[in-house]
Short mmCIF file of C-alpha atoms and ligand atoms in Angstrom, two decimals:
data_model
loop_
_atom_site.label_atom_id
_atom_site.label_comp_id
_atom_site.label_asym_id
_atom_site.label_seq_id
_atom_site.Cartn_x
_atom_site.Cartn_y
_atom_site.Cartn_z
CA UNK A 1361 122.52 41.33 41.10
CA UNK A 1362 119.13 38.61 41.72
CA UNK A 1363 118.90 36.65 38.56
CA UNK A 1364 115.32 36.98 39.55
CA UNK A 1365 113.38 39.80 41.72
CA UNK A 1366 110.61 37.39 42.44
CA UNK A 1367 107.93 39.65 42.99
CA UNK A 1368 104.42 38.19 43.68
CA UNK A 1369 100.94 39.43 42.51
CA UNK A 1370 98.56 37.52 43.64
CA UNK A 1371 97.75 35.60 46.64
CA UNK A 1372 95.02 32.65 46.72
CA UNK A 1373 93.65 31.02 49.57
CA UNK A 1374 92.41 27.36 49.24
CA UNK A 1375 90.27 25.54 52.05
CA UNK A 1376 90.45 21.80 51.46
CA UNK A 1377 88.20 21.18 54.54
CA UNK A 1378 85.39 18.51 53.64
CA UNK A 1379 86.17 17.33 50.33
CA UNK A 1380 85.23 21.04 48.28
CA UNK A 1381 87.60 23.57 47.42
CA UNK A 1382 86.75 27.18 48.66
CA UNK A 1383 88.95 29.84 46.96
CA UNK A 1384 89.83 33.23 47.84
CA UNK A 1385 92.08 35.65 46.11
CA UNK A 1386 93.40 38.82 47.19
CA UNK A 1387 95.93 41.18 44.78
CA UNK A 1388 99.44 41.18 46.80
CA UNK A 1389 99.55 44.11 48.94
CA UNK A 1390 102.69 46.09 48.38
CA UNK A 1391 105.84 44.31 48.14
CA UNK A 1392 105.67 40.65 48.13
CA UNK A 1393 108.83 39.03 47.25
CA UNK A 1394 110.28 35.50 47.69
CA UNK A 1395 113.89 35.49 47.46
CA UNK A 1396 116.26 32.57 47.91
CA UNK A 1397 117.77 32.84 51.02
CA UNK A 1398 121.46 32.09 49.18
CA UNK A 1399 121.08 34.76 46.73
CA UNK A 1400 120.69 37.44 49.57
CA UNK A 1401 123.99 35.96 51.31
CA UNK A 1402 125.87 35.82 47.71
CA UNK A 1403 124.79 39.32 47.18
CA UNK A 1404 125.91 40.79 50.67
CA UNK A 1405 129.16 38.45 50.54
CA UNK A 1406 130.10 39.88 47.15
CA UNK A 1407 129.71 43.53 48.18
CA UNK A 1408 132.73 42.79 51.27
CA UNK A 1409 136.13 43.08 50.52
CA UNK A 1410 138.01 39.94 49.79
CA UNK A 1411 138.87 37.93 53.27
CA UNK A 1412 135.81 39.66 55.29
CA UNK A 1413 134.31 36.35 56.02
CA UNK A 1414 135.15 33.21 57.46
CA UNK A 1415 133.20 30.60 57.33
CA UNK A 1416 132.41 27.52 60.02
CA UNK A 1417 133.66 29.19 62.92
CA UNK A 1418 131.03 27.77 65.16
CA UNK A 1419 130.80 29.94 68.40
CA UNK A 1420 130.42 28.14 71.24
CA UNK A 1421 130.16 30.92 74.39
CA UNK A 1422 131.60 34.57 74.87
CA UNK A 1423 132.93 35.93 78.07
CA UNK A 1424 134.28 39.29 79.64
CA UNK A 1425 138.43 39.38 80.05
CA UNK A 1426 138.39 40.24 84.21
CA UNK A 1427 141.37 42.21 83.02
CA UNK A 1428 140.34 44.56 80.10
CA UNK A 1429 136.43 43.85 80.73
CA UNK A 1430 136.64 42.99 76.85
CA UNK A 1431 134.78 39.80 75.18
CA UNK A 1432 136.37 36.49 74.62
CA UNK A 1433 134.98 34.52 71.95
CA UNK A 1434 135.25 31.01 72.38
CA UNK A 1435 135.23 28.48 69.59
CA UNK A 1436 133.94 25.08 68.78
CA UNK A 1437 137.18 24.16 67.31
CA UNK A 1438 139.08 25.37 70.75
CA UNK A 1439 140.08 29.00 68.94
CA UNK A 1440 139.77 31.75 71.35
CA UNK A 1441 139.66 35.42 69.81
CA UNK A 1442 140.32 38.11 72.47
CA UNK A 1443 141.07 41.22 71.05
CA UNK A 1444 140.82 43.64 68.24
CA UNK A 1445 138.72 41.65 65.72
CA UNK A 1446 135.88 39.64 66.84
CA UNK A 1447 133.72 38.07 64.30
CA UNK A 1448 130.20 36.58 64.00
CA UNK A 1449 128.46 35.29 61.05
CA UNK A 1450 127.99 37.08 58.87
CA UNK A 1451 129.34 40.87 59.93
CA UNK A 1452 133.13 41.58 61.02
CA UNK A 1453 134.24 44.80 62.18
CA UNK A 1454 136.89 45.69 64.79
CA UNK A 1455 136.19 45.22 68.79
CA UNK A 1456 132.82 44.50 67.87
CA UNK A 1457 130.58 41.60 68.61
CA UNK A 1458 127.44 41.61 66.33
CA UNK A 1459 125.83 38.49 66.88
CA UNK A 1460 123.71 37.45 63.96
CA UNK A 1461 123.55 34.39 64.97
CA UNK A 1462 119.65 33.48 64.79
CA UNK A 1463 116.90 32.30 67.16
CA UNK A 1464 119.54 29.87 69.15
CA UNK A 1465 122.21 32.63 69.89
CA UNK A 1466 125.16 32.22 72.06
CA UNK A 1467 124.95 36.19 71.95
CA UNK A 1468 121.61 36.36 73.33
CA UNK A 1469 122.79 34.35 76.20
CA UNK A 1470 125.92 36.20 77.04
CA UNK A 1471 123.85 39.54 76.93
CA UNK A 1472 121.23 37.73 79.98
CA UNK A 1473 118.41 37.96 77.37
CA UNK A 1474 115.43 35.56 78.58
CA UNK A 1475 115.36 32.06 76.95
CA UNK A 1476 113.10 32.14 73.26
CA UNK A 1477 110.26 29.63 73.59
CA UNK A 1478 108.26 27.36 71.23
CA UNK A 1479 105.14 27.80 69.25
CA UNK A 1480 103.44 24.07 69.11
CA UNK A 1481 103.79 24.25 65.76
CA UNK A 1482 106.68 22.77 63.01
CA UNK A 1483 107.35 23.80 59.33
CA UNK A 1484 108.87 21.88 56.51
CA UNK A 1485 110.42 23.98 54.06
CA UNK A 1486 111.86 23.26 50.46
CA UNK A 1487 112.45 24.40 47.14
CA UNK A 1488 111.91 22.26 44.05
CA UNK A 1489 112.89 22.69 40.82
CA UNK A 1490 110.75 22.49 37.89
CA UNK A 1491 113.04 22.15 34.81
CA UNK A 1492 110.25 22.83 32.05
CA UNK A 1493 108.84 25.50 33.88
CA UNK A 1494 106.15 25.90 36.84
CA UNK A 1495 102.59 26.96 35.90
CA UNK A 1496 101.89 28.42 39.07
CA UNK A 1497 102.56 31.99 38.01
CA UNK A 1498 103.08 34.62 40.14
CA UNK A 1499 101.12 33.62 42.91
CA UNK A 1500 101.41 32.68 46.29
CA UNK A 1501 98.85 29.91 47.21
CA UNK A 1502 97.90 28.21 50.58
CA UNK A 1503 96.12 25.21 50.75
CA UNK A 1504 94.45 24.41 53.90
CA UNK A 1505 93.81 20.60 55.28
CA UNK A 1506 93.39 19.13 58.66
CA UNK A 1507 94.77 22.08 60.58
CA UNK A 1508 97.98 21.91 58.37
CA UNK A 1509 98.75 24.82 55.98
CA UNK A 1510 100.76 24.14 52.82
CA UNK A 1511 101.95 27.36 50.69
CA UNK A 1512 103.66 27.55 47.30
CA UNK A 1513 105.35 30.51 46.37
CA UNK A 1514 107.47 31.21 42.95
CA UNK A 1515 111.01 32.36 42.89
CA UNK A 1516 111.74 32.39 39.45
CA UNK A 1517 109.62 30.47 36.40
CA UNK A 1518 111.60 27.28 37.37
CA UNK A 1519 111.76 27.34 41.19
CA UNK A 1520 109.65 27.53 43.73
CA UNK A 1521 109.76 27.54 47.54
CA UNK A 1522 107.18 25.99 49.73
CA UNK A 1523 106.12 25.22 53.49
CA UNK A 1524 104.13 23.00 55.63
CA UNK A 1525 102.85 24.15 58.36
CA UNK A 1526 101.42 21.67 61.30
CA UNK A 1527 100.70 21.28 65.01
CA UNK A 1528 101.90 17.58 65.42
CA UNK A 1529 105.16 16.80 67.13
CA UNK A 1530 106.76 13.41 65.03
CA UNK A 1531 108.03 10.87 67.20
CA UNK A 1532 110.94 10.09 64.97
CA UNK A 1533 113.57 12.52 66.51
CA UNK A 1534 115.97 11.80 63.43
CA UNK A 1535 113.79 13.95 61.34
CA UNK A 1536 115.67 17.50 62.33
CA UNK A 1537 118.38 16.27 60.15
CA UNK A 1538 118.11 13.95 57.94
CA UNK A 1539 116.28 14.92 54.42
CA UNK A 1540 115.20 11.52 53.67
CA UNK A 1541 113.40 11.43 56.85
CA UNK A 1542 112.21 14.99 56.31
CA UNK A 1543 110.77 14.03 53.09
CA UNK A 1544 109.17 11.01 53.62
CA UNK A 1545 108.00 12.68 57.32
CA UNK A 1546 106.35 14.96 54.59
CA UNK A 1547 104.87 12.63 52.12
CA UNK A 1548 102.98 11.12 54.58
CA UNK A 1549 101.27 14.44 55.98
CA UNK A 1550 100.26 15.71 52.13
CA UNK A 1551 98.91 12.18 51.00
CA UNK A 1552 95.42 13.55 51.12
CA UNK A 1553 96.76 16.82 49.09
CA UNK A 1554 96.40 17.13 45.49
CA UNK A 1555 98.61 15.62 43.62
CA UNK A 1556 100.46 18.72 42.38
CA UNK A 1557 101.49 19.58 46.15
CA UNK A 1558 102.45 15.82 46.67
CA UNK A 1559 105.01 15.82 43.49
CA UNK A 1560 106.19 19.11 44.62
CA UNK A 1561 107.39 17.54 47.60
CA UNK A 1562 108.31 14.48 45.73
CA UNK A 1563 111.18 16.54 43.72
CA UNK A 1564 112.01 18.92 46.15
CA UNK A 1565 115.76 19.90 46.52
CA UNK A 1566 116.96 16.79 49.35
CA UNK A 1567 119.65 20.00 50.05
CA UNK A 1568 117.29 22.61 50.64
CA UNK A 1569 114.48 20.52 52.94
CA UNK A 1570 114.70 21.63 56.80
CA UNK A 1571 112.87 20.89 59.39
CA UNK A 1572 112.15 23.47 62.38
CA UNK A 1573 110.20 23.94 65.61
CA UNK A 1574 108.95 27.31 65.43
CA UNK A 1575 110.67 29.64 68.38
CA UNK A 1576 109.83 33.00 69.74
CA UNK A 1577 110.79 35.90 72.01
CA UNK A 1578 108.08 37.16 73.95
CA UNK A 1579 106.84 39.94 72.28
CA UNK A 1580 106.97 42.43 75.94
CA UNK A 1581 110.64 40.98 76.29
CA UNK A 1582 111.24 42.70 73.37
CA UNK A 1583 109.84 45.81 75.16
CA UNK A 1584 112.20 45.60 78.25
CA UNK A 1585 115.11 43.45 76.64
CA UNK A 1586 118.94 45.17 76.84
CA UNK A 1587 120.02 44.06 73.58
CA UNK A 1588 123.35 45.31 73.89
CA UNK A 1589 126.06 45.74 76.70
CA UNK A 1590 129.61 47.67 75.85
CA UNK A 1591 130.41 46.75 72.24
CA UNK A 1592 128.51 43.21 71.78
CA UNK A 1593 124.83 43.37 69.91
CA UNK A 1594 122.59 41.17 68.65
CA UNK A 1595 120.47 41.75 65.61
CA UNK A 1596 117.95 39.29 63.59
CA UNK A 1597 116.18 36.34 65.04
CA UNK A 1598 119.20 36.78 67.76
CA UNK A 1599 116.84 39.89 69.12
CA UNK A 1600 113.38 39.26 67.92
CA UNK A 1601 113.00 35.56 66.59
CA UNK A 1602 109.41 35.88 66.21
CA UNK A 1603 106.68 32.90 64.55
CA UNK A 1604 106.68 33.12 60.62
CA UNK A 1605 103.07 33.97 60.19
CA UNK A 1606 103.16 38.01 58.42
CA UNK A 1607 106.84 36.63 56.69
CA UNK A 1608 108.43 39.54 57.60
CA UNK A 1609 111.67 38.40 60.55
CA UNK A 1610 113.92 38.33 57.51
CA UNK A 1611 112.70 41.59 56.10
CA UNK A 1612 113.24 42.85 60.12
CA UNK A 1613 116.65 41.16 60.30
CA UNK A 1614 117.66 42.93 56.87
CA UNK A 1615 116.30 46.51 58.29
CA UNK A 1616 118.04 46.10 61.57
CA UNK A 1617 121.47 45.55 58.75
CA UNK A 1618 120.37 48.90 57.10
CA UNK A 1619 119.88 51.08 60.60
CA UNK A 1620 122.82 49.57 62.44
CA UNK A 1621 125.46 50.42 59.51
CA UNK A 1622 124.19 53.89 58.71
CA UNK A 1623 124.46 54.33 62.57
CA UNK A 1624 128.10 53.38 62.53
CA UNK A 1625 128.56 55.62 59.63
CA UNK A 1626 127.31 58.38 60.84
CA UNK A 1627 129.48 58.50 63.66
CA UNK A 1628 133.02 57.83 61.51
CA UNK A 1629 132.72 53.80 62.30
CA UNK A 1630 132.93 52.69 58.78
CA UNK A 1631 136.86 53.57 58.59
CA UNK A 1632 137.63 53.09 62.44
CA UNK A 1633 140.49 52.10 64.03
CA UNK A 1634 140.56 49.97 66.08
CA UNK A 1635 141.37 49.42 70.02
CA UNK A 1636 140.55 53.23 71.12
CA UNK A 1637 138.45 54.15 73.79
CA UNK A 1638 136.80 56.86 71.69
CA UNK A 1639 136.11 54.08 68.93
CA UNK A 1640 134.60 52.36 71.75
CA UNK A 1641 132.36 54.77 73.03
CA UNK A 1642 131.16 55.22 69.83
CA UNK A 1643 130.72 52.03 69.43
CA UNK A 1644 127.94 51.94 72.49
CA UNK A 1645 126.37 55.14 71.03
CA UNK A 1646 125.32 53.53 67.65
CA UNK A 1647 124.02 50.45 69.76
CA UNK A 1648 122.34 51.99 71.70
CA UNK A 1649 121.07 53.93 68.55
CA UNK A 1650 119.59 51.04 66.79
CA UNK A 1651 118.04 49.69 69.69
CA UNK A 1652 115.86 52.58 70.18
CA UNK A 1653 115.42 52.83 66.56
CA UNK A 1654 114.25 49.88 66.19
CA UNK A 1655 112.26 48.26 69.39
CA UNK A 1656 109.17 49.78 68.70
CA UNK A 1657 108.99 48.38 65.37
CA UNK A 1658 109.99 44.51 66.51
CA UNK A 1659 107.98 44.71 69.32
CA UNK A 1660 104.61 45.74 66.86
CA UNK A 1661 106.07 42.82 64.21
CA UNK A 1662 106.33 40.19 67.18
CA UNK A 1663 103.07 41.13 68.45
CA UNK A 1664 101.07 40.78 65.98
CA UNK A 1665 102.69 37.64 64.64
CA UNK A 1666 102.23 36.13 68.45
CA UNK A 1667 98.57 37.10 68.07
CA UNK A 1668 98.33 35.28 64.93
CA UNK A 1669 100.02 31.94 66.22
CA UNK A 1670 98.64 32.18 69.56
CA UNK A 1671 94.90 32.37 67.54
CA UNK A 1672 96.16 29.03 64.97
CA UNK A 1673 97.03 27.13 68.19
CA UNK A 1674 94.25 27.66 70.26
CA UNK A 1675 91.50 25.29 70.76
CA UNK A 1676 88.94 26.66 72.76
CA UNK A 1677 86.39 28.85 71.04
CA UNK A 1678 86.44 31.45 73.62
CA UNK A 1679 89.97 32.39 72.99
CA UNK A 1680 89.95 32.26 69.51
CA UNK A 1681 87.70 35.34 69.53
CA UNK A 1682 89.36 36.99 72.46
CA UNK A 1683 92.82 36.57 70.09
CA UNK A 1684 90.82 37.82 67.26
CA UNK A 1685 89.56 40.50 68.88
CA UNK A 1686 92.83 41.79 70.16
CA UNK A 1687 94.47 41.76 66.85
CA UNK A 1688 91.53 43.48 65.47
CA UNK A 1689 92.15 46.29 67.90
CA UNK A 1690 95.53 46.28 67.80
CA UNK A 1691 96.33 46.01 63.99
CA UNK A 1692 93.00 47.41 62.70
CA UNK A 1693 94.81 47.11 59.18
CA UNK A 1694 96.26 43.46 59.15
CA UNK A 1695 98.81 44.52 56.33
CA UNK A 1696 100.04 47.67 58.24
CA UNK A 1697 103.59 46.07 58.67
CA UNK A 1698 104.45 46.25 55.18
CA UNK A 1699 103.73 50.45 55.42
CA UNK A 1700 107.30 50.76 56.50
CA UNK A 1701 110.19 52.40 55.79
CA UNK A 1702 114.11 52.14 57.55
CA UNK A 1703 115.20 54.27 56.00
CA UNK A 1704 118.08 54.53 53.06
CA UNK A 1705 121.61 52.83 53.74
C1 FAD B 1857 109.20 28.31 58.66
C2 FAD B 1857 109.76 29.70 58.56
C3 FAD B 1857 109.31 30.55 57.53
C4 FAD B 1857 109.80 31.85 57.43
N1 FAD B 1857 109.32 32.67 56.44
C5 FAD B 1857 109.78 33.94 56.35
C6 FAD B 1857 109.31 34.81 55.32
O1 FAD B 1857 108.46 34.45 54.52
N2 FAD B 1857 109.82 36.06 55.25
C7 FAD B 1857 110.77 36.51 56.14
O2 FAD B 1857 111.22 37.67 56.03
N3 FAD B 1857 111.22 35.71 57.13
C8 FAD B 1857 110.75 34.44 57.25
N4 FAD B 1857 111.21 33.63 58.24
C9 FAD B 1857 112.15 34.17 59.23
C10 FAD B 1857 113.57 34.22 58.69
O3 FAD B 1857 113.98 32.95 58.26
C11 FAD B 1857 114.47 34.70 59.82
O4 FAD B 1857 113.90 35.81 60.44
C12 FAD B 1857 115.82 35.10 59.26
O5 FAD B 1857 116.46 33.99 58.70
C13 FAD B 1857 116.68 35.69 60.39
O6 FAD B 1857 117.96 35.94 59.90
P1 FAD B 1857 119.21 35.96 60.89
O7 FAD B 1857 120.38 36.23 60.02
O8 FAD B 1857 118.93 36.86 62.04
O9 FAD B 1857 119.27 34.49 61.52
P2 FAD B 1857 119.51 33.08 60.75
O10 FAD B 1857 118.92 33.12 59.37
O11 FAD B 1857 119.03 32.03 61.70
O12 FAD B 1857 121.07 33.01 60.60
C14 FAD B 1857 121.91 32.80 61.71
C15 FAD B 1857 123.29 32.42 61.20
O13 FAD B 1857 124.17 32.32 62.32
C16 FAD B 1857 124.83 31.08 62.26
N5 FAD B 1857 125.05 30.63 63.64
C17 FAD B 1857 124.16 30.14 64.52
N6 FAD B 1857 124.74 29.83 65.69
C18 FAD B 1857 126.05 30.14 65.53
C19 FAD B 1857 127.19 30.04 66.38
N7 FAD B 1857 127.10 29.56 67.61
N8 FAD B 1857 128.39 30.44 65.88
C20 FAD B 1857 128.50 30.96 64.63
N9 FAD B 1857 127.46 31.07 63.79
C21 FAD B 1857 126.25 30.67 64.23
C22 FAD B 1857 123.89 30.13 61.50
O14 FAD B 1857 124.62 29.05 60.93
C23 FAD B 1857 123.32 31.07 60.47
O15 FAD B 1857 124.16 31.18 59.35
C24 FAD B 1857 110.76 32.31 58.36
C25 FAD B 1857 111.23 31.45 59.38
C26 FAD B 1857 110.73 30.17 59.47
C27 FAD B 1857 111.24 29.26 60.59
#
């Protein structure tokens, strides 16, 4: 069980531009929720059977056996796994390769998807903890400044998570790892922010601050892609790694979770055997399932989040309107995405 459902009501946007502060406020539209990302895995990893996972197994390529036409996994560590169980974070199940394994995947690469590519754009994100108690509420607020966004959104009544959002590429390449340099990277851009946003990332968690170049799959990849071949999938950001901007490639990753497993159990997967050609076949079948099941709905999600980075990155007037026009068209209601159901487990 969350300690905390996080549910948001309200959203406020700031404008910092020119000295003033211009507010807007919106009530959340269905379901906003900001969850920690641990308390997801925690709750997933506790529903497994003991010994499901292993941890830090760092894939490093897959290949076909010439002999059985089966996958090899390669490891980092120089482990090879070539039959029966083949396992990628976070799911396991017999002669199965269900690579999970986010916007850089090995999987991705063995299945001849084309390469993800880069909005000009990074994020900072962090959580900080505020022992007595936030008084932000339950709201999710974004300031912006400069052409940066900043946004603050409650977990719980102690924590919060927040982002920065900005179009400059840092010179100092130690920044993708170290949180020192990620914070003080960070101090820097908010020193004309108020001074609540600069102590929240004064105090943020040093643990939980990353730093990332925002990636993509081309939304009409996503139209054409094969995203699986024989019994090796990928699911998540390893399919449809899209820009953050509607928050929703989680939510997408989680749904592809709920369609792929009630695919598998529909067609007897869930107690399997393993090894047999039938199991196999089967196998494709709920693959090939979920990918039909669930293209349409990436390819909309990646869309429309394209439209809406492609519009933030654009300078030329011209554009701007021809991006705004298209999304108007498009996704006449801006919040249609959340309208969505996968369906039950
Ligand atoms: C700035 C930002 C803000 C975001 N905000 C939101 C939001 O508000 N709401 C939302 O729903 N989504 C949001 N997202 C998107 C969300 O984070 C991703 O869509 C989600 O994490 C995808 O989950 P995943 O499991 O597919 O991939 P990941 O979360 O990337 O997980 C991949 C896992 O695979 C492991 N792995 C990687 N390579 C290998 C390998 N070679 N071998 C073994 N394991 C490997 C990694 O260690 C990791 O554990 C945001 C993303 C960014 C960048």
């Amino acid at each position: 069980m969350l300690t905390c459902d996080g549910t948001l009501y309200r959203e406020r946007v700031v404008s910092l531009d020119g000295g003033k502060q211009d507010i807007l406020l919106y009530h959340c539209v269905g379901e906003t929720r900001c969850l920690r990302r641990k308390d997801i895995i925690d709750t997933l990893y506790a529903a497994l059977p003991p010994t499901t996972v292993k941890f830090s197994c760092e894939l490093e390529s897959i290949e076909l056996d010439p002999l059985t036409t089966k996958p090899i996994l390669r490891f980092i560590d120089g482990n090879t796994i070539s039959t029966k169980v083949l396992t990628i974070c976070p799911y396991q199940i017999n002669v199965v390769v269900i690579g999970s394994d986010g916007g850089k995947s090995i999987v991705a690469k063995f299945l001849n998807l084309k390469p993800t590519k880069m909005f000009p754009i990074f994020a900072v994100r962090g959580l900080t903890n505020y022992p007595h108690g936030h008084p932000f509420g339950r709201e999710f607020t974004r300031f912006k400044k400069d052409g940066m966004l900043v946004g603050r959104l409650p977990i719980d009544n102690n924590m919060i998570y927040w982002f920065s959002a900005q179009p400059y590429i840092p010179k100092d390449e130690r920044i993708w790892k170290n949180p020192e340099v990620i914070r003080r990277y960070t101090m820097e851009l908010l020193s004309n922010y108020p001074q609540e946003i600069q102590e929240m990332a004064k105090n943020a968690d040093m643990n939980s601050l990353s730093f990332t170049h925002l990636r993509y799959r081309d939304p009409w990849d996503l139209l054409t892609g094969t995203f699986f071949k024989g019994t090796v999938v990928v699911v998540g950001d390893a399919m449809h790694v899209m820009g953050p901007f509607l928050g929703q490639g989680g939510s997408a990753a989680l749904e592809d979770a709920v369609v792929l497993a009630r695919n598998m159990a529909q067609l007897g997967l869930n107690h399997a055997e393993s090894g047999s050609e039938v199991i196999v076949h089967r196998v494709g079948k709920a693959f090939d399932q979920l990918v039909r099941q669930r293209r349409i709905r990436v390819v909309r999600l990646s869309l429309q989040a394209y439209l809406i980075g492609t519009l933030l990155v654009s300078s030329s007037r011209l554009k701007r309107i021809l991006w705004i026009m298209l999304l108007f068209l498009l996704f006449p209601n801006q919040n249609g995405h959340m309208d969505y159901d996968c369906g039950d487990l």
